[in-house]
Amino acid sequence: MKRLYGIRGAITCENTKESISEKTLEMCSLLLSENKLQPEDFVSMQFTLTKDLDEMNPCAAFRRLYKEADVSCIPLFCSQEAYIKGGLEKVIRVLATVYMEEGSVPQNVYLGGASLLRPDLKGRL
């Protein structure tokens, strides 16, 4: 039996189309592979960017660059992260809402400087 899970991810990057694209693909590819997900497992993916990232939409980057499967059926959404004084800069975050087998242990993905956001998960991947 399957149940609904939320899987989170975050990665830091530079404010260039190339960096946002490359880092979005890296984060999403790892999230899918570590959790053994297929496009049909997804309800949606919600991305956020910190206010200092404005050169590329990660939804467009993911849809254009991910080649392991057809992800055109996954609803994607992007918004600006709430600004928090002193918060980590240049971060792309994702929340993937997916169906997985009941009892699964979702593997969250925190890469690069974003590993500081969740030190409790450091070393799990």
PDB file of C-alpha atoms in Angstrom:
ATOM      1  CA  MET A   1       0.000   0.000   0.000  1.00  0.00           C
ATOM      2  CA  LYS A   2       1.262   3.484  -0.831  1.00  0.00           C
ATOM      3  CA  ARG A   3       0.981   6.639   1.226  1.00  0.00           C
ATOM      4  CA  LEU A   4       1.789  10.305   0.699  1.00  0.00           C
ATOM      5  CA  TYR A   5       5.239  11.632   1.696  1.00  0.00           C
ATOM      6  CA  GLY A   6       6.993  15.000   1.513  1.00  0.00           C
ATOM      7  CA  ILE A   7      10.658  14.915   0.556  1.00  0.00           C
ATOM      8  CA  ARG A   8      12.778  18.014   0.947  1.00  0.00           C
ATOM      9  CA  GLY A   9      15.930  19.182  -0.708  1.00  0.00           C
ATOM     10  CA  ALA A  10      18.147  22.240  -0.848  1.00  0.00           C
ATOM     11  CA  ILE A  11      21.317  23.289  -2.619  1.00  0.00           C
ATOM     12  CA  THR A  12      23.368  26.456  -2.910  1.00  0.00           C
ATOM     13  CA  CYS A  13      24.423  27.960  -6.223  1.00  0.00           C
ATOM     14  CA  GLU A  14      25.538  31.116  -7.974  1.00  0.00           C
ATOM     15  CA  ASN A  15      23.133  33.572  -9.589  1.00  0.00           C
ATOM     16  CA  THR A  16      23.704  32.480 -13.175  1.00  0.00           C
ATOM     17  CA  LYS A  17      21.444  30.511 -15.513  1.00  0.00           C
ATOM     18  CA  GLU A  18      24.133  27.850 -15.771  1.00  0.00           C
ATOM     19  CA  SER A  19      24.632  27.436 -12.021  1.00  0.00           C
ATOM     20  CA  ILE A  20      20.921  27.438 -11.176  1.00  0.00           C
ATOM     21  CA  SER A  21      20.295  24.889 -13.942  1.00  0.00           C
ATOM     22  CA  GLU A  22      23.213  22.650 -13.000  1.00  0.00           C
ATOM     23  CA  LYS A  23      22.491  22.692  -9.262  1.00  0.00           C
ATOM     24  CA  THR A  24      18.745  22.157  -9.714  1.00  0.00           C
ATOM     25  CA  LEU A  25      19.461  19.118 -11.874  1.00  0.00           C
ATOM     26  CA  GLU A  26      22.003  17.783  -9.352  1.00  0.00           C
ATOM     27  CA  MET A  27      19.598  18.146  -6.412  1.00  0.00           C
ATOM     28  CA  CYS A  28      16.559  16.739  -8.228  1.00  0.00           C
ATOM     29  CA  SER A  29      18.442  13.848  -9.825  1.00  0.00           C
ATOM     30  CA  LEU A  30      19.726  12.752  -6.430  1.00  0.00           C
ATOM     31  CA  LEU A  31      16.302  13.166  -4.823  1.00  0.00           C
ATOM     32  CA  LEU A  32      14.715  10.938  -7.480  1.00  0.00           C
ATOM     33  CA  SER A  33      17.458   8.297  -7.480  1.00  0.00           C
ATOM     34  CA  GLU A  34      17.882   8.069  -3.683  1.00  0.00           C
ATOM     35  CA  ASN A  35      14.129   7.635  -3.249  1.00  0.00           C
ATOM     36  CA  LYS A  36      13.705   5.367  -6.311  1.00  0.00           C
ATOM     37  CA  LEU A  37      10.993   7.665  -7.690  1.00  0.00           C
ATOM     38  CA  GLN A  38       9.353   7.662 -11.080  1.00  0.00           C
ATOM     39  CA  PRO A  39       7.357  10.589 -12.521  1.00  0.00           C
ATOM     40  CA  GLU A  40       4.066   8.793 -11.841  1.00  0.00           C
ATOM     41  CA  ASP A  41       4.894   8.770  -8.086  1.00  0.00           C
ATOM     42  CA  PHE A  42       4.686  12.581  -7.916  1.00  0.00           C
ATOM     43  CA  VAL A  43       1.789  14.752  -6.851  1.00  0.00           C
ATOM     44  CA  SER A  44       3.866  17.928  -7.345  1.00  0.00           C
ATOM     45  CA  MET A  45       7.203  19.638  -6.777  1.00  0.00           C
ATOM     46  CA  GLN A  46       7.403  23.082  -5.195  1.00  0.00           C
ATOM     47  CA  PHE A  47      10.625  25.056  -5.543  1.00  0.00           C
ATOM     48  CA  THR A  48      11.687  28.223  -3.751  1.00  0.00           C
ATOM     49  CA  LEU A  49      14.624  30.549  -4.384  1.00  0.00           C
ATOM     50  CA  THR A  50      16.201  33.069  -2.068  1.00  0.00           C
ATOM     51  CA  LYS A  51      15.764  36.646  -3.276  1.00  0.00           C
ATOM     52  CA  ASP A  52      19.350  36.815  -4.593  1.00  0.00           C
ATOM     53  CA  LEU A  53      18.653  34.157  -7.257  1.00  0.00           C
ATOM     54  CA  ASP A  54      16.800  35.690 -10.188  1.00  0.00           C
ATOM     55  CA  GLU A  55      18.502  34.474 -13.371  1.00  0.00           C
ATOM     56  CA  MET A  56      16.594  31.210 -13.942  1.00  0.00           C
ATOM     57  CA  ASN A  57      13.477  29.394 -12.797  1.00  0.00           C
ATOM     58  CA  PRO A  58      14.435  25.966 -11.394  1.00  0.00           C
ATOM     59  CA  CYS A  59      11.165  24.482 -12.718  1.00  0.00           C
ATOM     60  CA  ALA A  60      12.206  25.302 -16.266  1.00  0.00           C
ATOM     61  CA  ALA A  61      15.719  24.004 -15.628  1.00  0.00           C
ATOM     62  CA  PHE A  62      14.477  20.699 -14.205  1.00  0.00           C
ATOM     63  CA  ARG A  63      11.954  20.124 -16.974  1.00  0.00           C
ATOM     64  CA  ARG A  64      14.503  20.981 -19.702  1.00  0.00           C
ATOM     65  CA  LEU A  65      17.536  19.122 -18.338  1.00  0.00           C
ATOM     66  CA  TYR A  66      16.268  15.985 -16.597  1.00  0.00           C
ATOM     67  CA  LYS A  67      16.668  13.168 -19.123  1.00  0.00           C
ATOM     68  CA  GLU A  68      16.240  10.002 -17.023  1.00  0.00           C
ATOM     69  CA  ALA A  69      12.449  10.016 -17.503  1.00  0.00           C
ATOM     70  CA  ASP A  70       9.666  12.164 -18.920  1.00  0.00           C
ATOM     71  CA  VAL A  71       8.843  14.629 -16.126  1.00  0.00           C
ATOM     72  CA  SER A  72       6.381  16.675 -18.175  1.00  0.00           C
ATOM     73  CA  CYS A  73       3.465  15.198 -16.183  1.00  0.00           C
ATOM     74  CA  ILE A  74       4.772  16.485 -12.810  1.00  0.00           C
ATOM     75  CA  PRO A  75       3.149  19.764 -11.737  1.00  0.00           C
ATOM     76  CA  LEU A  76       5.963  22.204 -10.863  1.00  0.00           C
ATOM     77  CA  PHE A  77       5.696  25.517  -9.026  1.00  0.00           C
ATOM     78  CA  CYS A  78       8.270  28.111  -7.972  1.00  0.00           C
ATOM     79  CA  SER A  79       8.137  31.048  -5.575  1.00  0.00           C
ATOM     80  CA  GLN A  80      10.518  33.323  -3.724  1.00  0.00           C
ATOM     81  CA  GLU A  81      11.647  32.107  -0.316  1.00  0.00           C
ATOM     82  CA  ALA A  82      10.605  34.282   2.609  1.00  0.00           C
ATOM     83  CA  TYR A  83      13.456  36.661   3.448  1.00  0.00           C
ATOM     84  CA  ILE A  84      14.899  35.987   6.895  1.00  0.00           C
ATOM     85  CA  LYS A  85      17.594  38.365   8.128  1.00  0.00           C
ATOM     86  CA  GLY A  86      20.850  36.429   8.459  1.00  0.00           C
ATOM     87  CA  GLY A  87      19.494  33.429   6.537  1.00  0.00           C
ATOM     88  CA  LEU A  88      21.586  31.367   4.158  1.00  0.00           C
ATOM     89  CA  GLU A  89      21.876  33.063   0.756  1.00  0.00           C
ATOM     90  CA  LYS A  90      21.724  31.693  -2.786  1.00  0.00           C
ATOM     91  CA  VAL A  91      19.612  28.649  -1.925  1.00  0.00           C
ATOM     92  CA  ILE A  92      17.241  26.627  -4.068  1.00  0.00           C
ATOM     93  CA  ARG A  93      14.814  24.503  -2.051  1.00  0.00           C
ATOM     94  CA  VAL A  94      12.357  21.850  -3.171  1.00  0.00           C
ATOM     95  CA  LEU A  95       9.455  20.035  -1.562  1.00  0.00           C
ATOM     96  CA  ALA A  96       8.416  16.967  -3.522  1.00  0.00           C
ATOM     97  CA  THR A  97       5.042  15.504  -2.633  1.00  0.00           C
ATOM     98  CA  VAL A  98       5.099  11.852  -3.664  1.00  0.00           C
ATOM     99  CA  TYR A  99       3.515   8.465  -3.158  1.00  0.00           C
ATOM    100  CA  MET A 100       5.845   5.796  -1.772  1.00  0.00           C
ATOM    101  CA  GLU A 101       5.315   2.423  -0.169  1.00  0.00           C
ATOM    102  CA  GLU A 102       4.048   2.729   3.394  1.00  0.00           C
ATOM    103  CA  GLY A 103       6.962   2.446   5.805  1.00  0.00           C
ATOM    104  CA  SER A 104       9.431   4.014   3.377  1.00  0.00           C
ATOM    105  CA  VAL A 105      12.052   6.335   4.824  1.00  0.00           C
ATOM    106  CA  PRO A 106      12.265   9.425   2.591  1.00  0.00           C
ATOM    107  CA  GLN A 107      15.809  10.513   1.794  1.00  0.00           C
ATOM    108  CA  ASN A 108      16.011  14.306   1.980  1.00  0.00           C
ATOM    109  CA  VAL A 109      18.791  15.915  -0.058  1.00  0.00           C
ATOM    110  CA  TYR A 110      20.813  18.836   1.360  1.00  0.00           C
ATOM    111  CA  LEU A 111      23.849  19.619  -0.765  1.00  0.00           C
ATOM    112  CA  GLY A 112      26.684  22.135  -0.812  1.00  0.00           C
ATOM    113  CA  GLY A 113      26.297  25.018   1.609  1.00  0.00           C
ATOM    114  CA  ALA A 114      22.662  23.998   2.163  1.00  0.00           C
ATOM    115  CA  SER A 115      23.843  21.095   4.322  1.00  0.00           C
ATOM    116  CA  LEU A 116      24.099  23.756   7.073  1.00  0.00           C
ATOM    117  CA  LEU A 117      20.304  24.038   7.016  1.00  0.00           C
ATOM    118  CA  ARG A 118      19.821  20.527   8.359  1.00  0.00           C
ATOM    119  CA  PRO A 119      22.888  19.369  10.305  1.00  0.00           C
ATOM    120  CA  ASP A 120      20.755  16.532  11.708  1.00  0.00           C
ATOM    121  CA  LEU A 121      20.699  15.018   8.209  1.00  0.00           C
ATOM    122  CA  LYS A 122      24.387  15.520   7.429  1.00  0.00           C
ATOM    123  CA  GLY A 123      26.059  12.323   6.309  1.00  0.00           C
ATOM    124  CA  ARG A 124      22.797  10.470   5.590  1.00  0.00           C
ATOM    125  CA  LEU A 125      23.466  10.516   1.856  1.00  0.00           C
TER     126      LEU A 125
END
